[in-house]
Short mmCIF file of C-alpha atoms and ligand atoms in Angstrom, two decimals:
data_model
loop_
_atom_site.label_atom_id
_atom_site.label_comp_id
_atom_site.label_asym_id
_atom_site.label_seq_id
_atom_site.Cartn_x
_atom_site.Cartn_y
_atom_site.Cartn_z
CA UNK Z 1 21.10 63.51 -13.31
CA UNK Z 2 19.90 59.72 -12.56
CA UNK Z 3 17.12 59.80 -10.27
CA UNK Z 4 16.75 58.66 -7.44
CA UNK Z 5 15.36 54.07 -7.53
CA UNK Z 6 12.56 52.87 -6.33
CA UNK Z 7 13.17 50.35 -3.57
CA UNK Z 8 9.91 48.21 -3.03
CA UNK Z 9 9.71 45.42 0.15
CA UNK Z 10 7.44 42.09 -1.56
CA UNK Z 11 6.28 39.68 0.96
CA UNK Z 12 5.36 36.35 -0.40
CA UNK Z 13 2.74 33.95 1.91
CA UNK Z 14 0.52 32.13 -0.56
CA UNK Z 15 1.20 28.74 -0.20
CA UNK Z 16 3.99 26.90 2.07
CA UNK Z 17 6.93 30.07 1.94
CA UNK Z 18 7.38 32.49 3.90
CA UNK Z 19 9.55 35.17 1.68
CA UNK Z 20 10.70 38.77 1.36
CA UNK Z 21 12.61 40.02 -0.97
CA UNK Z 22 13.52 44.35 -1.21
CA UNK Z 23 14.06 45.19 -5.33
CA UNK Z 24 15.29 48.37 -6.76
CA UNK Z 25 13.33 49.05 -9.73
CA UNK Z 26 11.87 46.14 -10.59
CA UNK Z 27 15.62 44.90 -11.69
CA UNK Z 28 17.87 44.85 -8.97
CA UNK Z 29 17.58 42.03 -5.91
CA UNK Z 30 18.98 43.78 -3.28
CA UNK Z 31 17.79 40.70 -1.00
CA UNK Z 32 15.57 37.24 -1.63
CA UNK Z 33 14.68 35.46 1.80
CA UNK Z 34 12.79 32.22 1.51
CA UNK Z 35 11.71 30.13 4.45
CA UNK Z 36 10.51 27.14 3.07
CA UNK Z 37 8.11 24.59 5.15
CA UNK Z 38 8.87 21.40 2.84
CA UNK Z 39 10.02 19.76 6.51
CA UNK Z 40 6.75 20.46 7.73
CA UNK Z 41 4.63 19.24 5.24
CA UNK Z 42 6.73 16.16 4.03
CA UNK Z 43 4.93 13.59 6.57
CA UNK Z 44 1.58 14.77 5.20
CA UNK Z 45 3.04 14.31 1.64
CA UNK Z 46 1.14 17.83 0.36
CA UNK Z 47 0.89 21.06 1.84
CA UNK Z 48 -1.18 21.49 5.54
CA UNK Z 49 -3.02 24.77 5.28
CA UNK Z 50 -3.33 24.74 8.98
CA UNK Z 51 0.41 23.88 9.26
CA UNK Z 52 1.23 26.56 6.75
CA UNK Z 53 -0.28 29.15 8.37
CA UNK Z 54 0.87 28.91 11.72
CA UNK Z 55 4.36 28.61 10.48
CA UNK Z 56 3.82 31.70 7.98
CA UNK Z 57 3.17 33.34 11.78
CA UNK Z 58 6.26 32.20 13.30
CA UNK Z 59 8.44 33.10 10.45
CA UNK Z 60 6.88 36.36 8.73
CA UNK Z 61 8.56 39.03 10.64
CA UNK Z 62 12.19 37.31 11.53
CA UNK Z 63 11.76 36.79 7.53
CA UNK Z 64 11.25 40.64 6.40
CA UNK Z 65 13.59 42.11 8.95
CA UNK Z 66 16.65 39.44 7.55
CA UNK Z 67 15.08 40.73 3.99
CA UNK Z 68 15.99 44.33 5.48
CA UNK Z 69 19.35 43.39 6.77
CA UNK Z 70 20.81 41.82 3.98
CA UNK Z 71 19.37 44.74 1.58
CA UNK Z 72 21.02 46.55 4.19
CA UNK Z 73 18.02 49.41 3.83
CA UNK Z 74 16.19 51.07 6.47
CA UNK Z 75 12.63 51.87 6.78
CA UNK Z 76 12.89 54.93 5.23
CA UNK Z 77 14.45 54.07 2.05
CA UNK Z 78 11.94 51.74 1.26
CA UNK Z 79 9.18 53.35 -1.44
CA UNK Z 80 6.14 50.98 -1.29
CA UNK Z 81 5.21 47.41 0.48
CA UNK Z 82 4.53 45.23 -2.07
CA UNK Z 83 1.94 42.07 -0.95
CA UNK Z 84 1.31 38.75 -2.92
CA UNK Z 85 -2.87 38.57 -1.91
CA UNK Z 86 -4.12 36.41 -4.42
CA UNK Z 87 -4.39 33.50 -5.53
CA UNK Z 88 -3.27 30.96 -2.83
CA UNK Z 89 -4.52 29.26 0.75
CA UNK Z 90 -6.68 31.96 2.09
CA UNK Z 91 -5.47 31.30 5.87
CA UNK Z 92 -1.44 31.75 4.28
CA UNK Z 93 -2.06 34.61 2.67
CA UNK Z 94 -3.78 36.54 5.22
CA UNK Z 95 -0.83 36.39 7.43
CA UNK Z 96 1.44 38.31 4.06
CA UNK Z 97 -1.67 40.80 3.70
CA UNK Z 98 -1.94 41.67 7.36
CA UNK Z 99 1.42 42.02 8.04
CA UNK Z 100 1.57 43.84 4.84
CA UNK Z 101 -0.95 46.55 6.13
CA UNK Z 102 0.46 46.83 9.32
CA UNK Z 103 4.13 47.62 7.68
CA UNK Z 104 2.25 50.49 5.02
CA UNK Z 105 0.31 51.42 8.06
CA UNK Z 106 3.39 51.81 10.75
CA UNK Z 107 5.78 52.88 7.84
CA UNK Z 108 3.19 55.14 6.42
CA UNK Z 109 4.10 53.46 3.07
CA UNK Z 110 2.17 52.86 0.20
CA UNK Z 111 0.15 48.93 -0.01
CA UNK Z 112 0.65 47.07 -3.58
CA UNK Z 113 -1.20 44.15 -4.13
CA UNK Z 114 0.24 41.42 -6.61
CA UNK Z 115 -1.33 38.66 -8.29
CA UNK Z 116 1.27 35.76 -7.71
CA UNK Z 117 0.71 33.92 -10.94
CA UNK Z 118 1.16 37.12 -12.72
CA UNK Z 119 4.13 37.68 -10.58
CA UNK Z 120 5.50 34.31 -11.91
CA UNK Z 121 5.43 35.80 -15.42
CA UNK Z 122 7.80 38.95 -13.68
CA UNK Z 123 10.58 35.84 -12.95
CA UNK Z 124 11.09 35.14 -16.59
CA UNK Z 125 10.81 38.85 -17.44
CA UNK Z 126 12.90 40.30 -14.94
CA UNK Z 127 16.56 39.57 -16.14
CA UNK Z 128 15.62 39.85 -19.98
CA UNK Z 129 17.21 42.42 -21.89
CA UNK Z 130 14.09 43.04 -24.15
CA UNK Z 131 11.23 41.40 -24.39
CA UNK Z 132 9.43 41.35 -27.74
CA UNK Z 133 5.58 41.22 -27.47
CA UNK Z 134 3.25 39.54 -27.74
CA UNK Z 135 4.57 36.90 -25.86
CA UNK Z 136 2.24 33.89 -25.07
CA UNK Z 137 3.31 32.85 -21.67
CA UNK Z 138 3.05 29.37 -19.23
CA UNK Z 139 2.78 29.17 -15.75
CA UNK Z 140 3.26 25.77 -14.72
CA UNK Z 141 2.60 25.74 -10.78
CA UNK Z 142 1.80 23.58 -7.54
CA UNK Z 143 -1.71 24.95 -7.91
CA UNK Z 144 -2.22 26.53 -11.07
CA UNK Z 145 -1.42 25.64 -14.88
CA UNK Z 146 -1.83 28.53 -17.26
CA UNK Z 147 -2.03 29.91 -20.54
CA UNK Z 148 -1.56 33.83 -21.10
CA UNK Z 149 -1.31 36.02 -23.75
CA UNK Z 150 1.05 38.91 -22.53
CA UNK Z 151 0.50 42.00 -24.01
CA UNK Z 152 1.76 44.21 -20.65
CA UNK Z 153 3.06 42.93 -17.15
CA UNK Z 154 -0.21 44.76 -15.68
CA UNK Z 155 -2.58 43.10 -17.58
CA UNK Z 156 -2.12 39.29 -18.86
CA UNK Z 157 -4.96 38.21 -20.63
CA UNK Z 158 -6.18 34.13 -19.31
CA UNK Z 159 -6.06 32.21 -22.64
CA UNK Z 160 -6.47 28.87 -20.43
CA UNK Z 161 -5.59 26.88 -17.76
CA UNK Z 162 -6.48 23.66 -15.85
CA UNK Z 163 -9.87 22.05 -15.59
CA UNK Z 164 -8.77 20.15 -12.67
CA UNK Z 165 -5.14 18.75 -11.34
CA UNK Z 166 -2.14 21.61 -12.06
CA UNK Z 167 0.93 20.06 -13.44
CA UNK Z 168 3.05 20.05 -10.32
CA UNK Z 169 -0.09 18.77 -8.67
CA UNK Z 170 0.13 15.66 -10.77
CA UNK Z 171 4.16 15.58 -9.93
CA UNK Z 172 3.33 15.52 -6.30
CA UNK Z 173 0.66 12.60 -6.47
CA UNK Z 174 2.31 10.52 -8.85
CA UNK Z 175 5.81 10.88 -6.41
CA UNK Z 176 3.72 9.64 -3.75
CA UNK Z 177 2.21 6.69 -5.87
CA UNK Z 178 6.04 6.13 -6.71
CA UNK Z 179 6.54 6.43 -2.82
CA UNK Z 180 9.59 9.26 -3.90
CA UNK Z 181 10.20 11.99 -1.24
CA UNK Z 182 8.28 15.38 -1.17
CA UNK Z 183 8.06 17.63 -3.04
CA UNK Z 184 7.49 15.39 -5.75
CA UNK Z 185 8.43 17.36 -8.86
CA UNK Z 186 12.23 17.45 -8.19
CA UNK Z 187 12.12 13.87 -7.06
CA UNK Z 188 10.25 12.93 -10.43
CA UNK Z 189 12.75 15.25 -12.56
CA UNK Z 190 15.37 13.19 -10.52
CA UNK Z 191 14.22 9.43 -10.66
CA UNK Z 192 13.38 9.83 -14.24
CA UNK Z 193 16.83 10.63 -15.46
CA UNK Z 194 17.79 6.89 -15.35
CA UNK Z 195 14.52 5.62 -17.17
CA UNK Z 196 13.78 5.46 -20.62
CA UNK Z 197 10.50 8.19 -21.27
CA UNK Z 198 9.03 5.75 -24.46
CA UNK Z 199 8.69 2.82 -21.76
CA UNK Z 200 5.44 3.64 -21.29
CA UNK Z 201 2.43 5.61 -23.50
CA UNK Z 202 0.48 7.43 -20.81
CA UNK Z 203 -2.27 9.68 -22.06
CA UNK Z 204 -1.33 13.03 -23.55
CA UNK Z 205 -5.15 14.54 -22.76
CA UNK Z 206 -5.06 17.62 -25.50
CA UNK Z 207 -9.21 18.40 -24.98
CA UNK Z 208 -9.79 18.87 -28.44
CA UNK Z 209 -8.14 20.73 -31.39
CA UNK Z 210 -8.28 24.44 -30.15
CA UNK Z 211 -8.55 23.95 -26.49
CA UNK Z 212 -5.98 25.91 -24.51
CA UNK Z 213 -6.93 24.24 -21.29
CA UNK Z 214 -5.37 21.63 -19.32
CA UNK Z 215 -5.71 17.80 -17.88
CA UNK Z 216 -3.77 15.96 -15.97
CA UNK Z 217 -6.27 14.23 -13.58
CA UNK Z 218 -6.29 11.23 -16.36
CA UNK Z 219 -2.19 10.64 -16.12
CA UNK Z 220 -2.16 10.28 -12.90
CA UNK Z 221 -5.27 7.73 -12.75
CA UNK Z 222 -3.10 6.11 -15.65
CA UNK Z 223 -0.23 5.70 -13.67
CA UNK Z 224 -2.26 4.93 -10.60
CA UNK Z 225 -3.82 2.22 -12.51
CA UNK Z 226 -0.76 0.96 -13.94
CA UNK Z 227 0.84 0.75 -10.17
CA UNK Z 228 -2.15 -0.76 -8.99
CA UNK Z 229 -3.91 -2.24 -11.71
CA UNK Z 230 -7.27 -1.21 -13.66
CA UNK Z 231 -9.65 -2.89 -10.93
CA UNK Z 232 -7.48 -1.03 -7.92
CA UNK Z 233 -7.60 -4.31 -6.44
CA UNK Z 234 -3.80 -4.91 -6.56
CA UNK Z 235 -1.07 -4.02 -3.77
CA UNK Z 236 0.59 -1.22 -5.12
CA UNK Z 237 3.47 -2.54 -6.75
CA UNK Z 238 5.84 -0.31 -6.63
CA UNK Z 239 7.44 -1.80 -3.83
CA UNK Z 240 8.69 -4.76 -5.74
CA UNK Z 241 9.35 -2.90 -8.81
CA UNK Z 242 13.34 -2.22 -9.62
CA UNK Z 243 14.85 1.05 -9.86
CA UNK Z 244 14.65 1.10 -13.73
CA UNK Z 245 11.02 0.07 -13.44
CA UNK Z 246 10.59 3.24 -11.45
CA UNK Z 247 12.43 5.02 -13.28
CA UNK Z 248 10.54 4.42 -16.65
CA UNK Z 249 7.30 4.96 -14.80
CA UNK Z 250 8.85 8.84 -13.93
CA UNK Z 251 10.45 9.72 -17.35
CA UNK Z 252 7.33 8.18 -18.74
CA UNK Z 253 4.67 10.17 -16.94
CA UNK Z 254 7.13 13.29 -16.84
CA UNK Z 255 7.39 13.18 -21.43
CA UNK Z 256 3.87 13.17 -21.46
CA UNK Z 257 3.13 15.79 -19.27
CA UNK Z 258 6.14 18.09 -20.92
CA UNK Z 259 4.88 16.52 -24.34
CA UNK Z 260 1.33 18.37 -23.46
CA UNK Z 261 2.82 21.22 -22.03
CA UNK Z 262 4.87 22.27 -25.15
CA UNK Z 263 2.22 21.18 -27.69
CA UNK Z 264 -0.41 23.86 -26.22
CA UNK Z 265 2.26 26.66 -25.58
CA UNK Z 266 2.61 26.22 -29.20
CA UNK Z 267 -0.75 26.69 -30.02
CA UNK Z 268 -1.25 29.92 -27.52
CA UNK Z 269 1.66 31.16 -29.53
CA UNK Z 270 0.43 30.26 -33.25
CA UNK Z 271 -2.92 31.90 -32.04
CA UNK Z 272 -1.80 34.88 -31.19
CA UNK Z 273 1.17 35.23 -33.29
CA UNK Z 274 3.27 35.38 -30.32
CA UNK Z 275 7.23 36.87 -30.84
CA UNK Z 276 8.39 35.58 -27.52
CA UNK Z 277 7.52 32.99 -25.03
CA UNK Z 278 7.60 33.07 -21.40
CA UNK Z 279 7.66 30.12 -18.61
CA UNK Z 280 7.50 30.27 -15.12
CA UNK Z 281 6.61 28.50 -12.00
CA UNK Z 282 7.60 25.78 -9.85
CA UNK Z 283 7.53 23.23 -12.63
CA UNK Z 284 9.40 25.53 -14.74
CA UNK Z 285 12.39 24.74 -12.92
CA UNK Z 286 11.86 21.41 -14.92
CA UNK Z 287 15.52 20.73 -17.13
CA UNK Z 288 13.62 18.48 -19.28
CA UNK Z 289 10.57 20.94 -19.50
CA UNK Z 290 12.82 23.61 -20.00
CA UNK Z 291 15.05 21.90 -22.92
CA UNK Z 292 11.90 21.14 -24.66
CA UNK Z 293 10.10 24.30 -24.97
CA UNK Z 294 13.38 25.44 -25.78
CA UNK Z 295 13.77 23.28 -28.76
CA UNK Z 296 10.47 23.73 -29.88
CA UNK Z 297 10.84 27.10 -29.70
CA UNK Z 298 13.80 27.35 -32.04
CA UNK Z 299 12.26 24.63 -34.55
CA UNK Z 300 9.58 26.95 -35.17
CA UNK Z 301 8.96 29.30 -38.01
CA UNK Z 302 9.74 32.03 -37.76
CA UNK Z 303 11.59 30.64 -34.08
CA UNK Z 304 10.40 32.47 -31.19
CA UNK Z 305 12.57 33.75 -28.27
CA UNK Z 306 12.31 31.78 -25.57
CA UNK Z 307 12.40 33.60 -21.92
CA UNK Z 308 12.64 31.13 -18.53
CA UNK Z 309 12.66 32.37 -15.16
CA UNK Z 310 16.33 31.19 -13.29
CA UNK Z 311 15.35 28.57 -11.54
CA UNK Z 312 15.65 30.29 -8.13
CA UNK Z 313 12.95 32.46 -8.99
CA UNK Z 314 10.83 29.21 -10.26
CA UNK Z 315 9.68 28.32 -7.07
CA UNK Z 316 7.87 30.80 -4.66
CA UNK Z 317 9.64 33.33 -3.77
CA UNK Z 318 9.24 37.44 -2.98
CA UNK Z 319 11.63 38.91 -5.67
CA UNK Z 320 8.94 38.45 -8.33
CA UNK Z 321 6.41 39.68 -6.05
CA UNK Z 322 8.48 42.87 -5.52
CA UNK Z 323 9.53 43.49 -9.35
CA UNK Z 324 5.99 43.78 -10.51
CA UNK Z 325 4.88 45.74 -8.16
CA UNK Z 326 7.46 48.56 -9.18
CA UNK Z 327 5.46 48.19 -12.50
CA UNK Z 328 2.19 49.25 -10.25
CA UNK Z 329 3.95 52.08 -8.61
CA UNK Z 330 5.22 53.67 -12.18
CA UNK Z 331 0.96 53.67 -12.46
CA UNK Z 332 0.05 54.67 -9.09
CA UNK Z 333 -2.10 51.24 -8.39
CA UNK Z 334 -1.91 51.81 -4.58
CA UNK Z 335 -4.26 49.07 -2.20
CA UNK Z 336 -5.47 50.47 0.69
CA UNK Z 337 -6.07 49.10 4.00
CA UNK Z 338 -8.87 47.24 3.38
CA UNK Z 339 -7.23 44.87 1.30
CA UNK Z 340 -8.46 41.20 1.17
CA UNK Z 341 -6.64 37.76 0.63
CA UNK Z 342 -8.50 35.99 -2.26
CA UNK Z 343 -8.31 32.02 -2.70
CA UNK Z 344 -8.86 32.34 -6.36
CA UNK Z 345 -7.55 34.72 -9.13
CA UNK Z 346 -9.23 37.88 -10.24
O1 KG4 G 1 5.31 27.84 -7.93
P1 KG4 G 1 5.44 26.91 -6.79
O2 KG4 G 1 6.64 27.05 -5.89
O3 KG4 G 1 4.20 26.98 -5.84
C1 KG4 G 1 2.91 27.25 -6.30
O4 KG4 G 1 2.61 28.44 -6.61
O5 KG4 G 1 2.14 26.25 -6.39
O6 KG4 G 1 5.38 25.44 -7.41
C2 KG4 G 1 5.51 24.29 -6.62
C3 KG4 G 1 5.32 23.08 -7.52
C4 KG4 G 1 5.26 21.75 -6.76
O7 KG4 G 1 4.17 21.01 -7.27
C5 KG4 G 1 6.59 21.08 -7.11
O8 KG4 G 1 6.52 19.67 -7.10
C6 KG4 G 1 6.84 21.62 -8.52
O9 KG4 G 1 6.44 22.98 -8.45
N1 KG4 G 1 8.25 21.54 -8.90
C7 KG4 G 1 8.71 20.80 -9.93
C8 KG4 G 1 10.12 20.93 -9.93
N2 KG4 G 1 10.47 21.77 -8.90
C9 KG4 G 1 9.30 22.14 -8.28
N3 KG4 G 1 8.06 20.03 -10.84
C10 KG4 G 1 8.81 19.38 -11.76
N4 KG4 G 1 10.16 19.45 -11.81
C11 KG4 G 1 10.85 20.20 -10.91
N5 KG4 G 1 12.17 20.26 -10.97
ZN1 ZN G 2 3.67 29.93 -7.03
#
């Protein structure tokens, strides 16, 4: 006899969506809601955390009961409340947590707490057959840009990340040098399909031979500086340049930025003899990102499997949240109701 699934409720609130999502165990999406705030935070050309907060508010419990709805599950069906607490804005993830612990509390459910960059990993795990490990794995974010070497989903090992801008970080500001629309990743991805990526040789910072960290502070001063130029003296150009010129800036800065991205996957992988690869995030939803890695992948020797989160599960969102956690309930790695939001990863 099948037994009975485990049906978990993940709330999402880290950075600017509100989402909640209700999977059966840690497979099936029996809903995804996302409210995204883009419209809020377009003027502002990055994300408020004021703005994001108060709309997290507004939205958080019209959000999980539409989650319920469309799951079309009632209170008692569901096993465990699964919360993203860490890492994010602290004053958008305390809304998640607290209305988190009021759910387990009312419900008299068990609390899960998720890391959302390891939940990222979960999006490119999720619909994979099999997953051969180790796996070295990318999360390529808004905020974060790291390295892991994936042994189990409960415990990814850091192998490096970003010494100062993320990668989608460095999207966003060079859109808004490029005066493109927010967010600025898909613009970029978008603007740069009519330029040529060799018109332009903008750093590729690799910080030395072995180094799995990132930089991308120095590509965006580069294109800053080649807007504006190297004194910062000069009008930004940009609004005399033609399309194509703006175009070639994009596919420029976006190949080197991919170009660094692959190179140190690479390395994770070579270093820790790595079967499988893994990307996820925002940026992963990247066609040129994702084509490269993908090449590089099966150029290697032996060629690794390549596994990419769908690109609605890139971006933030409260399935991933959800499908890990089921991994936590297997263990019996219950919060309680003293559970904090935390601003950085632990
Ligand atoms: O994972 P995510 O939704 O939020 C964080 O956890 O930060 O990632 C958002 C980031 C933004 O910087 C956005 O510009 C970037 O992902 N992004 C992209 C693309 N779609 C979203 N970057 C490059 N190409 C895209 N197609
Ligand atoms: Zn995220």
């Amino acid at each position: 006899m099948q037994g009975k699934s485990v049906n978990i409720l993940g709330i999402e609130t880290s950075c600017d969506e509100t989402a909640a999502a209700v999977v059966a165990d840690g497979k099936v999406v029996k809903s995804s809601v996302v409210a995204s705030q883009t419209k809020l935070h377009e003027k502002y050309g990055g994300v408020v955390p004021e703005i994001a907060s108060r709309a997290h508010i507004e939205k958080i419990y019209p959000v999980i009961k539409e989650a319920m709805d469309e799951a079309g599950i009632a209170k008692d069906d569901i096993d465990a409340i699964a919360i993203a607490n860490q890492p994010g804005l602290t004053i958008a993830l305390i809304v998640g947590v607290t209305a988190a612990k009021t759910l387990s509390f009312a419900w008299d459910k068990p609390l899960i707490a998720i890391n959302h960059l390891h939940a990222h990993l979960q999006s490119a795990i999720m619909s994979a057959e099999s997953l051969e490990m180790p796996a070295a794995a990318l999360i390529v974010s808004g905020g974060h840009t790291s390295l892991y070497d994936y042994h189990s989903p409960l415990e990814p090992r850091l192998l490096g990340s970003t010494i100062d801008d993320a990668a989608g970080e460095a999207f966003d500001k060079v859109a808004t040098i490029l005066k493109l629309p927010y967010p600025g990743g898909p613009s970029i991805e978008k603007t740069a399909v009519d330029g040529n990526p060799k018109a332009i040789d903008f750093p590729r910072s690799m910080l030395g031979r072995d180094s799995l960290d990132f930089s991308f502070s120095g590509i965006k001063t580069a294109v800053l500086y080649y807007c504006r130029g190297q004194d910062m003296k000069g009008e930004n150009k940009v609004d005399s340049m033609s399309r194509r010129e703006i175009a070639d800036i994009a596919a420029s800065f976006q190949a080197a930025v991919i170009d660094v991205l692959v190179k140190k996957t690479r390395r994770a992988a070579k270093k820790i003899d790595a079967k499988t690869i893994l990307l996820g995030g925002g940026v992963a939803a990247n066609s040129s990102l994702r084509t490269a890695l993908q090449e590089k992948c099966d150029s290697s020797t032996p060629p690794v499997k390549l596994l990419v989160a769908p690109k609605q599960y890139c971006t933030d969102n409260a399935v991933m949240v959800a499908s890990l956690a089921y991994y936590k309930f297997k263990a019996g790695l219950f919060a309680d109701l003293t559970l904090e939001p935390k601003a950085s990863s632990s």
